[in-house]
Coordinates of C-alpha atoms in Angstrom, one line a residue:
M1 CA 191.7 15.7 -23.8
N2 CA 191.2 18.9 -25.9
Q3 CA 190.6 18.3 -29.6
V4 CA 191.6 20.2 -32.6
Y5 CA 190.0 19.5 -36.0
I6 CA 191.5 20.7 -39.3
C7 CA 188.7 20.8 -41.9
G8 CA 188.1 22.1 -45.4
T9 CA 184.9 20.5 -46.6
Y10 CA 181.4 20.0 -45.4
F11 CA 182.2 16.3 -44.9
H12 CA 185.2 17.1 -42.8
V13 CA 183.0 19.3 -40.6
Y14 CA 180.3 16.7 -40.4
V15 CA 182.6 14.0 -39.2
S16 CA 184.3 16.3 -36.7
M17 CA 180.9 17.0 -35.2
L18 CA 180.2 13.3 -34.9
K19 CA 183.7 12.7 -33.4
Q20 CA 183.2 15.5 -30.9
L21 CA 179.8 14.0 -29.8
Q22 CA 181.5 10.6 -29.5
H23 CA 184.4 12.2 -27.5
N24 CA 181.9 13.2 -24.8
D25 CA 184.4 14.6 -22.4
P26 CA 182.9 17.5 -20.4
T27 CA 186.3 18.6 -19.1
S28 CA 187.8 19.1 -22.6
K29 CA 187.5 21.9 -25.1
S30 CA 187.5 21.8 -28.9
L31 CA 188.8 24.0 -31.7
L32 CA 187.8 23.7 -35.3
I33 CA 190.3 25.2 -37.8
L34 CA 188.7 25.9 -41.2
N35 CA 190.8 25.8 -44.4
D36 CA 189.7 27.8 -47.4
H37 CA 189.2 24.5 -49.4
T38 CA 185.4 25.0 -50.0
P39 CA 184.1 28.4 -51.0
G40 CA 181.6 29.7 -48.5
I41 CA 182.3 27.1 -45.8
E42 CA 182.9 29.9 -43.2
K43 CA 179.1 30.5 -43.3
L44 CA 178.8 27.5 -41.0
I45 CA 180.7 29.1 -38.1
P46 CA 177.7 30.9 -36.4
A47 CA 175.6 27.7 -36.4
L48 CA 178.5 25.5 -35.2
L49 CA 179.0 27.8 -32.2
E50 CA 175.3 28.4 -31.6
N51 CA 174.6 24.6 -31.6
G52 CA 177.5 23.9 -29.3
F53 CA 179.5 21.5 -31.4
V54 CA 182.8 23.2 -30.8
D55 CA 184.1 25.8 -28.4
D56 CA 185.9 28.0 -31.0
V57 CA 186.5 28.2 -34.8
I58 CA 189.3 30.0 -36.6
L59 CA 189.9 30.5 -40.3
V60 CA 193.3 29.6 -41.7
P61 CA 193.6 30.0 -45.5
F62 CA 196.1 27.1 -46.0
R63 CA 195.1 26.7 -49.7
K64 CA 195.8 30.4 -50.5
I65 CA 199.0 30.5 -48.4
E66 CA 200.4 27.3 -50.0
S67 CA 199.6 28.5 -53.5
A68 CA 201.3 31.9 -52.9
E69 CA 204.4 30.2 -51.4
K70 CA 204.7 27.9 -54.4
S71 CA 204.3 30.8 -56.8
N72 CA 206.5 33.4 -55.1
G73 CA 209.0 31.4 -53.0
S74 CA 212.6 30.9 -54.0
F75 CA 214.0 27.5 -55.0
L76 CA 215.8 27.3 -51.6
S77 CA 212.7 28.2 -49.7
R78 CA 210.8 25.5 -51.6
T79 CA 213.4 22.8 -51.0
L80 CA 216.1 23.2 -48.3
F81 CA 214.2 25.7 -46.2
R82 CA 210.6 24.6 -47.0
N83 CA 209.7 23.8 -43.3
R84 CA 210.8 27.2 -42.1
A85 CA 209.2 29.0 -45.0
M86 CA 205.9 27.1 -44.6
V87 CA 205.6 27.7 -40.8
R88 CA 206.5 31.4 -41.3
A89 CA 204.0 31.8 -44.1
V90 CA 201.1 30.2 -42.2
E91 CA 201.8 32.3 -39.1
Q92 CA 202.2 35.6 -41.0
H93 CA 198.9 35.2 -42.9
S94 CA 196.6 33.9 -40.2
D95 CA 195.8 34.2 -36.5
I96 CA 196.8 30.6 -35.6
L97 CA 199.4 31.7 -33.1
K98 CA 196.6 33.0 -30.9
S99 CA 195.6 29.3 -30.4
K100 CA 199.2 28.0 -30.0
S101 CA 198.9 27.1 -26.3
F102 CA 195.6 25.4 -26.9
I103 CA 196.9 23.3 -29.8
E104 CA 199.9 22.2 -27.8
A105 CA 197.6 20.9 -25.1
S106 CA 195.4 19.0 -27.6
E107 CA 195.1 16.0 -29.9
I108 CA 195.2 17.2 -33.5
N109 CA 192.8 15.7 -36.0
S110 CA 193.4 16.4 -39.7
F111 CA 191.5 15.2 -42.8
Y112 CA 194.5 16.0 -45.1
L113 CA 197.1 13.5 -46.3
W114 CA 199.1 16.2 -48.1
G115 CA 199.8 19.9 -48.1
Y116 CA 200.0 22.6 -45.5
P117 CA 196.9 21.7 -43.5
T118 CA 198.8 18.7 -42.1
A119 CA 202.4 19.6 -42.8
Y120 CA 202.2 22.7 -40.7
F121 CA 201.1 20.8 -37.6
V122 CA 203.6 18.0 -38.1
M123 CA 206.4 20.6 -38.2
R124 CA 205.1 23.1 -35.7
F125 CA 203.8 20.7 -33.0
P126 CA 206.0 17.7 -33.1
N127 CA 205.1 16.5 -29.7
S128 CA 201.4 16.5 -30.2
Y129 CA 199.3 13.4 -30.9
L130 CA 198.3 13.8 -34.6
R131 CA 195.6 11.7 -36.1
I132 CA 194.6 11.6 -39.8
I133 CA 190.9 11.0 -40.4
E134 CA 189.4 9.6 -43.6
D135 CA 188.6 12.1 -46.4
G136 CA 187.5 9.5 -49.0
A137 CA 188.8 7.0 -51.4
R138 CA 192.1 8.9 -51.8
N139 CA 193.2 7.6 -48.3
Y140 CA 193.6 4.1 -49.7
I141 CA 195.7 5.2 -52.8
I142 CA 199.3 5.7 -51.8
R143 CA 201.2 7.8 -54.3
I144 CA 204.6 8.3 -52.6
S145 CA 207.4 6.1 -53.8
H146 CA 210.0 4.5 -51.6
A147 CA 212.7 6.8 -53.1
K148 CA 210.6 10.0 -52.5
L149 CA 209.9 8.8 -48.9
L150 CA 213.6 8.4 -48.2
K151 CA 214.4 11.8 -49.9
R152 CA 211.9 13.7 -47.8
K153 CA 212.7 11.9 -44.6
Y154 CA 216.5 11.9 -44.6
L155 CA 217.7 14.5 -47.2
L156 CA 215.1 17.3 -47.0
R157 CA 213.9 16.3 -43.4
T158 CA 210.5 17.6 -44.3
Y159 CA 206.8 16.5 -44.3
I160 CA 206.5 13.2 -46.1
G161 CA 202.8 12.8 -46.7
D162 CA 200.3 9.9 -47.1
G163 CA 200.6 9.3 -43.3
F164 CA 204.2 8.1 -43.4
D165 CA 205.5 10.8 -41.0
E166 CA 206.5 9.3 -37.6
R167 CA 204.6 12.2 -36.0
V168 CA 201.3 10.9 -37.6
R169 CA 200.4 8.5 -34.9
E170 CA 197.1 7.2 -36.2
I171 CA 195.1 6.9 -39.4
N172 CA 191.4 6.7 -38.7
L173 CA 189.5 5.0 -41.6
Q174 CA 186.3 3.1 -42.3
F175 CA 188.4 0.3 -43.8
P176 CA 191.9 0.2 -42.1
E177 CA 192.5 -3.2 -43.5
Q178 CA 192.7 -1.7 -46.9
L179 CA 195.6 0.6 -46.0
D180 CA 198.9 0.2 -47.7
K181 CA 200.7 -2.6 -45.7
R182 CA 203.5 -0.1 -44.8
L183 CA 200.9 2.0 -42.9
R184 CA 198.5 -0.6 -41.6
H185 CA 200.0 -0.6 -38.1
K186 CA 198.7 3.0 -37.8
G187 CA 195.2 2.2 -38.9
T188 CA 192.1 2.4 -36.6
R189 CA 188.5 2.0 -37.5
L190 CA 186.3 5.0 -38.1
E191 CA 182.8 3.8 -37.2
L192 CA 180.9 6.3 -39.3
R193 CA 177.6 4.5 -39.5
Q194 CA 177.7 3.6 -35.8
M195 CA 178.3 7.2 -34.9
Q196 CA 175.3 8.2 -37.0
D197 CA 173.1 5.4 -35.6
N198 CA 173.9 6.4 -32.1
L199 CA 172.8 10.0 -32.5
S200 CA 170.0 11.1 -30.2
A201 CA 167.0 12.8 -31.9
R202 CA 168.2 16.1 -30.4
D203 CA 171.8 15.7 -31.8
N204 CA 170.4 14.6 -35.1
Q205 CA 168.4 17.8 -35.3
R206 CA 171.3 19.9 -34.1
I207 CA 173.4 18.6 -37.0
L208 CA 170.7 19.3 -39.5
N209 CA 170.4 22.9 -38.1
V210 CA 174.1 23.6 -38.8
F211 CA 174.0 22.5 -42.5
M212 CA 170.4 23.1 -43.7
N213 CA 170.0 26.7 -42.5
G214 CA 166.2 26.3 -42.5
E215 CA 166.1 24.5 -45.9
T216 CA 164.4 21.2 -46.3
V217 CA 164.7 18.3 -48.8
Q218 CA 161.2 17.1 -49.9
L219 CA 160.9 14.0 -52.0
N220 CA 157.7 12.7 -53.7
D221 CA 156.6 9.1 -54.3
Q222 CA 157.9 8.9 -57.8
K223 CA 160.9 6.8 -58.8
K224 CA 164.0 8.9 -58.1
I225 CA 167.6 8.9 -59.3
L226 CA 170.3 10.9 -57.6
I227 CA 173.2 12.2 -59.8
I228 CA 176.3 13.1 -57.8
T229 CA 178.7 15.4 -59.6
Q230 CA 182.4 16.2 -59.2
P231 CA 184.4 19.5 -59.7
L232 CA 186.1 18.1 -62.8
S233 CA 186.3 21.5 -64.6
E234 CA 187.0 23.5 -61.5
D235 CA 190.0 21.2 -60.8
N236 CA 191.1 21.6 -64.5
F237 CA 190.8 18.0 -65.4
V238 CA 188.3 18.7 -68.2
T239 CA 186.5 21.7 -69.8
E240 CA 183.2 22.8 -68.3
Q241 CA 181.5 22.0 -71.6
Y242 CA 182.8 18.4 -71.5
K243 CA 181.8 18.0 -67.9
V244 CA 178.3 19.1 -68.5
S245 CA 178.1 16.8 -71.5
L246 CA 179.2 13.9 -69.3
Y247 CA 176.3 14.5 -66.9
A248 CA 173.8 15.1 -69.6
E249 CA 174.7 11.8 -71.2
M250 CA 174.6 10.1 -67.8
I251 CA 171.0 11.3 -67.2
E252 CA 170.0 10.3 -70.7
A253 CA 171.4 6.8 -70.3
H254 CA 170.3 6.1 -66.7
A255 CA 167.3 8.2 -65.7
D256 CA 164.6 6.5 -67.8
D257 CA 161.3 7.4 -66.1
H258 CA 162.9 8.5 -62.8
E259 CA 162.6 12.0 -61.4
V260 CA 166.1 13.4 -61.5
Y261 CA 167.8 14.9 -58.4
I262 CA 171.3 16.4 -58.8
K263 CA 173.7 16.9 -55.8
P264 CA 176.5 19.2 -57.1
H265 CA 179.8 19.1 -55.4
P266 CA 180.2 22.0 -53.0
R267 CA 183.2 23.4 -54.9
E268 CA 181.5 23.4 -58.2
L269 CA 180.7 26.7 -59.9
T270 CA 178.6 25.3 -62.7
N271 CA 175.0 26.4 -62.9
Y272 CA 173.4 23.1 -64.0
C273 CA 170.0 24.8 -64.2
E274 CA 171.3 26.8 -67.2
K275 CA 173.3 24.0 -68.8
L276 CA 171.0 20.9 -68.6
H277 CA 167.8 20.6 -70.6
R278 CA 166.0 17.9 -68.7
P279 CA 164.1 19.0 -65.7
F280 CA 165.7 18.2 -62.4
I281 CA 165.7 19.2 -58.7
E282 CA 169.0 20.4 -57.3
I283 CA 170.0 19.3 -53.8
P284 CA 171.6 22.1 -51.8
R285 CA 175.4 22.0 -52.2
S286 CA 176.3 23.0 -48.6
F287 CA 175.9 19.7 -46.8
P288 CA 177.6 16.3 -47.0
L289 CA 175.9 13.4 -48.7
E290 CA 176.1 11.3 -45.6
M291 CA 173.5 13.6 -44.0
F292 CA 170.8 12.0 -46.2
D293 CA 170.8 9.1 -43.8
L294 CA 169.9 11.4 -40.9
M295 CA 166.7 12.6 -42.7
E296 CA 163.4 10.8 -42.5
N297 CA 161.8 9.4 -45.6
I298 CA 164.8 10.0 -47.9
R299 CA 165.1 7.2 -50.4
F300 CA 166.4 7.0 -54.0
D301 CA 165.9 4.1 -56.3
K302 CA 169.1 4.8 -58.1
G303 CA 172.3 6.7 -57.5
I304 CA 174.9 7.3 -60.1
T305 CA 178.3 9.0 -60.2
I306 CA 181.6 8.9 -62.0
F307 CA 183.4 8.6 -58.7
S308 CA 182.2 9.5 -55.2
S309 CA 183.2 7.9 -51.9
G310 CA 180.3 9.7 -50.4
M311 CA 177.8 7.6 -52.3
G312 CA 179.4 4.5 -51.0
N313 CA 178.6 5.6 -47.5
L314 CA 174.8 6.1 -48.2
R315 CA 172.2 3.7 -47.1
C316 CA 169.3 5.6 -48.7
I317 CA 170.1 4.5 -52.3
A318 CA 168.7 1.1 -53.4
H319 CA 171.0 0.7 -56.5
K320 CA 174.3 2.4 -56.9
V321 CA 176.3 2.8 -60.1
H322 CA 180.0 4.0 -60.1
L323 CA 181.0 4.6 -63.7
G324 CA 184.7 5.0 -62.7
R325 CA 187.4 7.4 -63.8
D326 CA 187.8 5.5 -67.2
H327 CA 184.5 7.0 -68.1
I328 CA 186.2 10.3 -68.7
K329 CA 187.7 10.2 -72.2
E330 CA 189.0 13.7 -72.8
L331 CA 191.3 14.9 -70.0
L332 CA 193.1 18.2 -70.5
P333 CA 196.8 17.9 -71.5
G334 CA 199.1 16.8 -68.7
K335 CA 196.2 15.8 -66.4
K336 CA 195.7 12.4 -64.8
L337 CA 193.0 11.2 -62.4
I338 CA 194.2 9.0 -59.6

């Protein structure tokens, strides 16, 4: 059957490519819908099409549209008429209707638990098979209360979120047994490592072609530590100054005599070359961490992060350190990390 993938990060695109290769149905077509979640992600489009991973790609700026609706919409449009307002806004500010017939004849795969990138498809295509695919650790943390669930389902009759909507038929995760017990019946296993291990040499190279754009990652024989950062200041959890100090202290405490490699999050704007004093090598931002396992001779002695589900997926790191959210001591007022 035809497949639609709603993506907004490099990881989302990467998993969609693996899923499409696994799908392996020569009679079906595929459409990738790119959200404006990660700046510059649209640069992947020519390589995705050239390397034959999908048949078509369209850009739908869900993030921008949702932000504008929340800022400018009336109280009624945000509550009683939120479904109608959301659908109208998405269709007015994108070309998605050009693909309406194709989407109706497809399975829909979304990496989003919340927001317009899934809500639109739940409301606009109620008869389609809709699958949520794992985005990271957030998939295992349910934040919707029983009262909010009932309110959204019976009073507002709107998108519920967290996978509770009846129109979300499946939640595809690496660890479905860790799902909230209310959702466990929807859980299916995402065999991420198996999909990677089953790649042919040709498909392995095709994936690298899409993300690397001719760049290479060269490691020497020294002991190496990989620092994985998060967009803490970009998401307004902390100031940029405090974020940089966190990573500077992390390097000081854990790097020892290791050569330092930093993998900045793709949505980060911070120029670490200007901010950090210790020499380091920056890994390109525009590819997912999991791709390290597709590259030959990539091996780190240590990996350290405050939180990163991506590091948990890697096999090329000998010793992993997750400092945890409690390591952040100075959140901006009103902010809470979940």
